[in-house]
Coordinates of C-alpha atoms in Angstrom, one line a residue:
Chain A
X20 CA 0.1 -0.2 0.2
X21 CA 1.1 3.7 -1.0
X22 CA 2.0 5.5 2.5
X23 CA 1.1 9.7 2.1
X24 CA 3.3 11.7 5.2
X25 CA 1.8 14.8 5.5
X26 CA 3.7 17.6 7.5
X27 CA 3.6 18.7 9.6
X28 CA 0.6 17.1 12.1
X29 CA -0.5 20.5 13.1
X30 CA 0.5 24.6 12.2
X31 CA 0.0 27.7 14.5
X32 CA -0.5 30.7 11.8
X33 CA -1.9 34.6 11.6
X34 CA -4.4 35.6 9.2
X35 CA -2.7 36.6 6.1
X36 CA 0.8 34.5 6.8
X37 CA 1.8 32.3 3.9
X38 CA 1.8 28.6 4.8
X39 CA 2.7 25.2 3.2
X40 CA 1.9 21.7 3.8
X41 CA 3.3 18.8 2.2
X42 CA 2.8 15.5 0.8
X43 CA 5.1 13.2 0.6
X44 CA 4.1 9.1 -1.1
X45 CA 6.2 6.6 0.0
X46 CA 6.6 5.4 -3.8
X47 CA 6.0 7.0 -7.2
X48 CA 2.4 8.5 -7.6
X49 CA 3.3 10.6 -10.9
X50 CA 0.8 13.5 -10.1
X51 CA -2.4 11.5 -8.8
X52 CA -2.7 13.3 -5.8
X53 CA -5.9 15.7 -4.1
X54 CA -6.2 18.2 -1.5
X55 CA -9.4 18.1 0.6
X56 CA -10.2 20.8 3.8
X57 CA -11.9 19.5 6.3
X58 CA -14.3 21.9 8.6
X59 CA -15.2 20.4 12.4
X60 CA -18.2 18.3 11.9
X61 CA -18.5 18.8 7.9
X62 CA -17.8 17.0 5.1
X63 CA -13.8 17.2 3.2
X64 CA -14.1 19.5 0.5
X65 CA -12.1 19.2 -2.6
X66 CA -9.7 22.1 -3.2
X67 CA -6.7 20.7 -5.2
X68 CA -6.3 17.1 -7.9
X69 CA -4.3 16.0 -10.6
X70 CA -1.4 17.8 -8.0
X71 CA -2.1 21.1 -9.4
X72 CA -5.4 22.0 -10.9
X73 CA -7.9 24.2 -8.6
X74 CA -11.3 22.9 -8.6
X75 CA -13.8 25.0 -9.9
X76 CA -14.9 28.0 -6.7
X77 CA -12.0 27.4 -5.0
X78 CA -10.4 31.0 -4.4
X79 CA -7.1 31.8 -6.1
X80 CA -5.0 31.5 -2.9
X81 CA -5.1 27.9 -2.9
X82 CA -2.4 26.1 -5.2
X83 CA -0.6 23.2 -5.3
X84 CA 2.6 21.4 -6.9
X85 CA 4.7 18.4 -7.6
X86 CA 4.8 15.0 -9.2
X87 CA 6.1 11.2 -8.0
X88 CA 6.4 11.2 -4.5
X89 CA 6.8 15.4 -3.4
X90 CA 4.0 17.6 -2.6
X91 CA 2.7 20.4 -1.7
X92 CA 0.0 22.8 -1.0
X93 CA 0.2 26.4 -0.4
X94 CA -2.5 28.9 1.2
X95 CA -0.6 32.5 0.2
X96 CA -2.8 34.5 2.3
X97 CA -4.6 33.2 5.1
X98 CA -8.4 34.4 5.4
X99 CA -10.4 32.9 9.5
X100 CA -12.2 30.8 7.1
X101 CA -9.0 28.6 6.2
X102 CA -8.3 27.1 9.6
X103 CA -9.1 23.6 9.5
X104 CA -7.5 20.1 8.9
X105 CA -6.4 19.4 5.5
X106 CA -5.7 15.3 4.0
X107 CA -4.0 14.8 0.7
X108 CA -5.3 11.9 -1.3
X109 CA -3.7 9.3 -3.8
X110 CA -5.5 8.0 -6.7
X111 CA -2.6 6.3 -8.6
X112 CA -2.9 2.8 -7.1
X113 CA -5.1 0.6 -5.4
X114 CA -6.4 0.7 -1.7
X115 CA -6.5 4.5 -2.2
X116 CA -5.2 6.6 1.1
X117 CA -4.9 9.3 3.0
X118 CA -2.3 11.2 4.9
X119 CA -2.6 11.3 7.9
X120 CA -3.8 15.6 7.9
X121 CA -2.4 18.5 9.2
X122 CA -5.0 20.9 11.4
X123 CA -4.2 25.2 10.3
X124 CA -5.0 26.1 13.5
X125 CA -4.9 30.4 14.9
X126 CA -2.2 31.5 16.3
Chain B
X20 CA -27.3 21.5 -7.6
X21 CA -25.3 18.1 -6.6
X22 CA -26.8 16.4 -3.3
X23 CA -25.6 13.1 -1.5
X24 CA -28.1 12.1 0.9
X25 CA -26.7 9.0 3.3
X26 CA -28.5 6.9 5.5
X27 CA -28.7 3.3 7.3
X28 CA -26.5 4.4 10.2
X29 CA -26.5 3.5 13.5
X30 CA -25.8 1.6 16.7
X31 CA -25.3 -2.2 16.6
X32 CA -23.6 -5.2 17.9
X33 CA -20.1 -6.4 17.0
X34 CA -21.1 -9.3 14.4
X35 CA -23.7 -7.7 13.1
X36 CA -24.9 -6.3 9.8
X37 CA -26.3 -3.2 8.7
X38 CA -26.9 -1.4 5.2
X39 CA -25.9 2.5 4.3
X40 CA -28.0 4.6 1.4
X41 CA -26.1 7.6 -0.1
X42 CA -29.5 9.1 -2.8
X43 CA -28.4 11.0 -5.3
X44 CA -29.2 14.1 -7.3
X45 CA -28.1 16.5 -9.4
X46 CA -26.3 15.1 -11.6
X47 CA -25.9 12.3 -13.8
X48 CA -25.5 9.2 -11.0
X49 CA -24.9 6.3 -14.1
X50 CA -21.7 8.4 -15.6
X51 CA -19.8 9.0 -12.3
X52 CA -17.3 6.5 -10.4
X53 CA -19.1 6.3 -6.8
X54 CA -17.2 6.4 -3.3
X55 CA -17.9 4.9 0.7
X56 CA -15.4 7.1 3.1
X57 CA -15.4 6.8 6.2
X58 CA -13.7 8.6 9.6
X59 CA -13.4 7.5 12.9
X60 CA -14.2 10.1 15.9
X61 CA -11.9 12.3 16.1
X62 CA -9.3 10.7 13.6
X63 CA -8.1 10.8 9.7
X64 CA -10.4 9.9 6.7
X65 CA -10.2 6.3 5.4
X66 CA -11.2 5.4 2.3
X67 CA -13.0 1.8 2.3
X68 CA -14.4 0.8 -1.5
X69 CA -14.6 2.3 -4.4
X70 CA -17.5 1.3 -7.5
X71 CA -17.6 2.2 -12.1
X72 CA -20.0 3.2 -13.1
X73 CA -21.9 -0.5 -14.5
X74 CA -20.5 -2.0 -11.0
X75 CA -18.0 -3.9 -12.9
X76 CA -15.1 -3.2 -11.7
X77 CA -15.2 -2.6 -7.3
X78 CA -12.3 -2.3 -5.4
X79 CA -12.2 -2.2 -1.4
X80 CA -9.7 -1.6 1.3
X81 CA -8.6 -4.7 3.3
X82 CA -9.7 -3.9 6.2
X83 CA -13.1 -5.0 5.2
X84 CA -12.6 -7.2 2.1
X85 CA -14.9 -10.4 2.4
X86 CA -16.9 -8.5 4.8
X87 CA -18.3 -5.2 2.8
X88 CA -20.0 -5.0 -0.5
X89 CA -20.4 -1.5 -2.1
X90 CA -22.8 -1.4 -5.0
X91 CA -25.5 0.2 -6.5
X92 CA -28.4 0.7 -8.8
X93 CA -28.4 3.0 -11.4
X94 CA -32.3 3.3 -11.7
X95 CA -32.7 4.5 -8.8
X96 CA -29.8 6.8 -8.1
X97 CA -28.6 5.4 -5.3
X98 CA -25.4 3.5 -4.0
X99 CA -25.0 1.3 -1.1
X100 CA -23.0 -0.6 1.1
X101 CA -23.6 -4.1 3.1
X102 CA -21.9 -4.2 6.3
X103 CA -21.2 -7.5 7.3
X104 CA -19.6 -9.1 10.6
X105 CA -19.3 -5.6 12.2
X106 CA -16.0 -4.9 14.5
X107 CA -15.7 -2.1 17.0
X108 CA -12.9 -0.9 14.8
X109 CA -16.1 0.1 12.4
X110 CA -16.8 2.6 14.2
X111 CA -17.0 5.4 11.8
X112 CA -19.0 8.6 10.0
X113 CA -19.5 6.8 6.1
X114 CA -19.3 9.4 4.0
X115 CA -20.8 8.8 0.0
X116 CA -18.7 10.7 -2.2
X117 CA -19.1 11.1 -5.7
X118 CA -15.9 10.6 -8.1
X119 CA -15.2 11.5 -11.8
X120 CA -15.5 9.5 -14.5
X121 CA -12.1 7.7 -14.3
X122 CA -11.1 5.9 -11.0
X123 CA -8.6 7.7 -10.7
X124 CA -10.7 11.0 -9.6
X125 CA -11.0 12.5 -7.0
X126 CA -14.2 13.4 -4.2
X127 CA -15.5 16.1 -6.0
X128 CA -18.4 15.6 -3.9
X129 CA -20.1 14.6 -0.9
X130 CA -22.6 14.3 1.4
X131 CA -22.9 14.8 5.2
X132 CA -22.3 11.6 6.1
X133 CA -24.1 8.8 8.6
X134 CA -23.1 7.2 11.4
X135 CA -22.1 3.6 12.3
X136 CA -21.5 2.6 16.0
X137 CA -20.4 -1.0 16.8
X138 CA -20.7 -1.9 20.5
X139 CA -22.0 -3.9 22.8

């Protein structure tokens, strides 16, 4: 199975900050990686797919990059509504797997 | 507007069974891969199963193989998850999610989830 390691697990930041979350895959997954945002008590929301394609309706302050085994999600200027937990997911091989999550908290 | 509404969750004893349902609307159901994803209380996301548009391909996480069965009824725009031999570790919120036209498409739309609790 492909393991996805997200870092950091917790991130404390302020409104207006630029933050980056990384996701490392245990083997090459090409560009088959997605990023989701989940707020407490809600379903996940797709932000990025194919490593760098912004899902329709998602603000442009979110961006993704990477291929192979190293990926990142960047939020260019944090807004109050961005404080949530973020997960990566690989879709290259079954079983599909998620990263452990990064909880983004207000400093 | 895409809508996915799960139902069928509840409290069940270890070894018991439940059948989850997901009603879909707002899109042409029969043209999309569909998924079940679960989340144990306070934990991360775990993909459970996928099913192809016509039901000819199904994939499962190892921990549910032989116990869970994903299925769909395209005439009723519905997705199902039959869960047998339930264990305490199956306790989770179960989400129905829409993929894309190919199996490598992510989950673009999600339901609110239905809670399954396995306990004596």
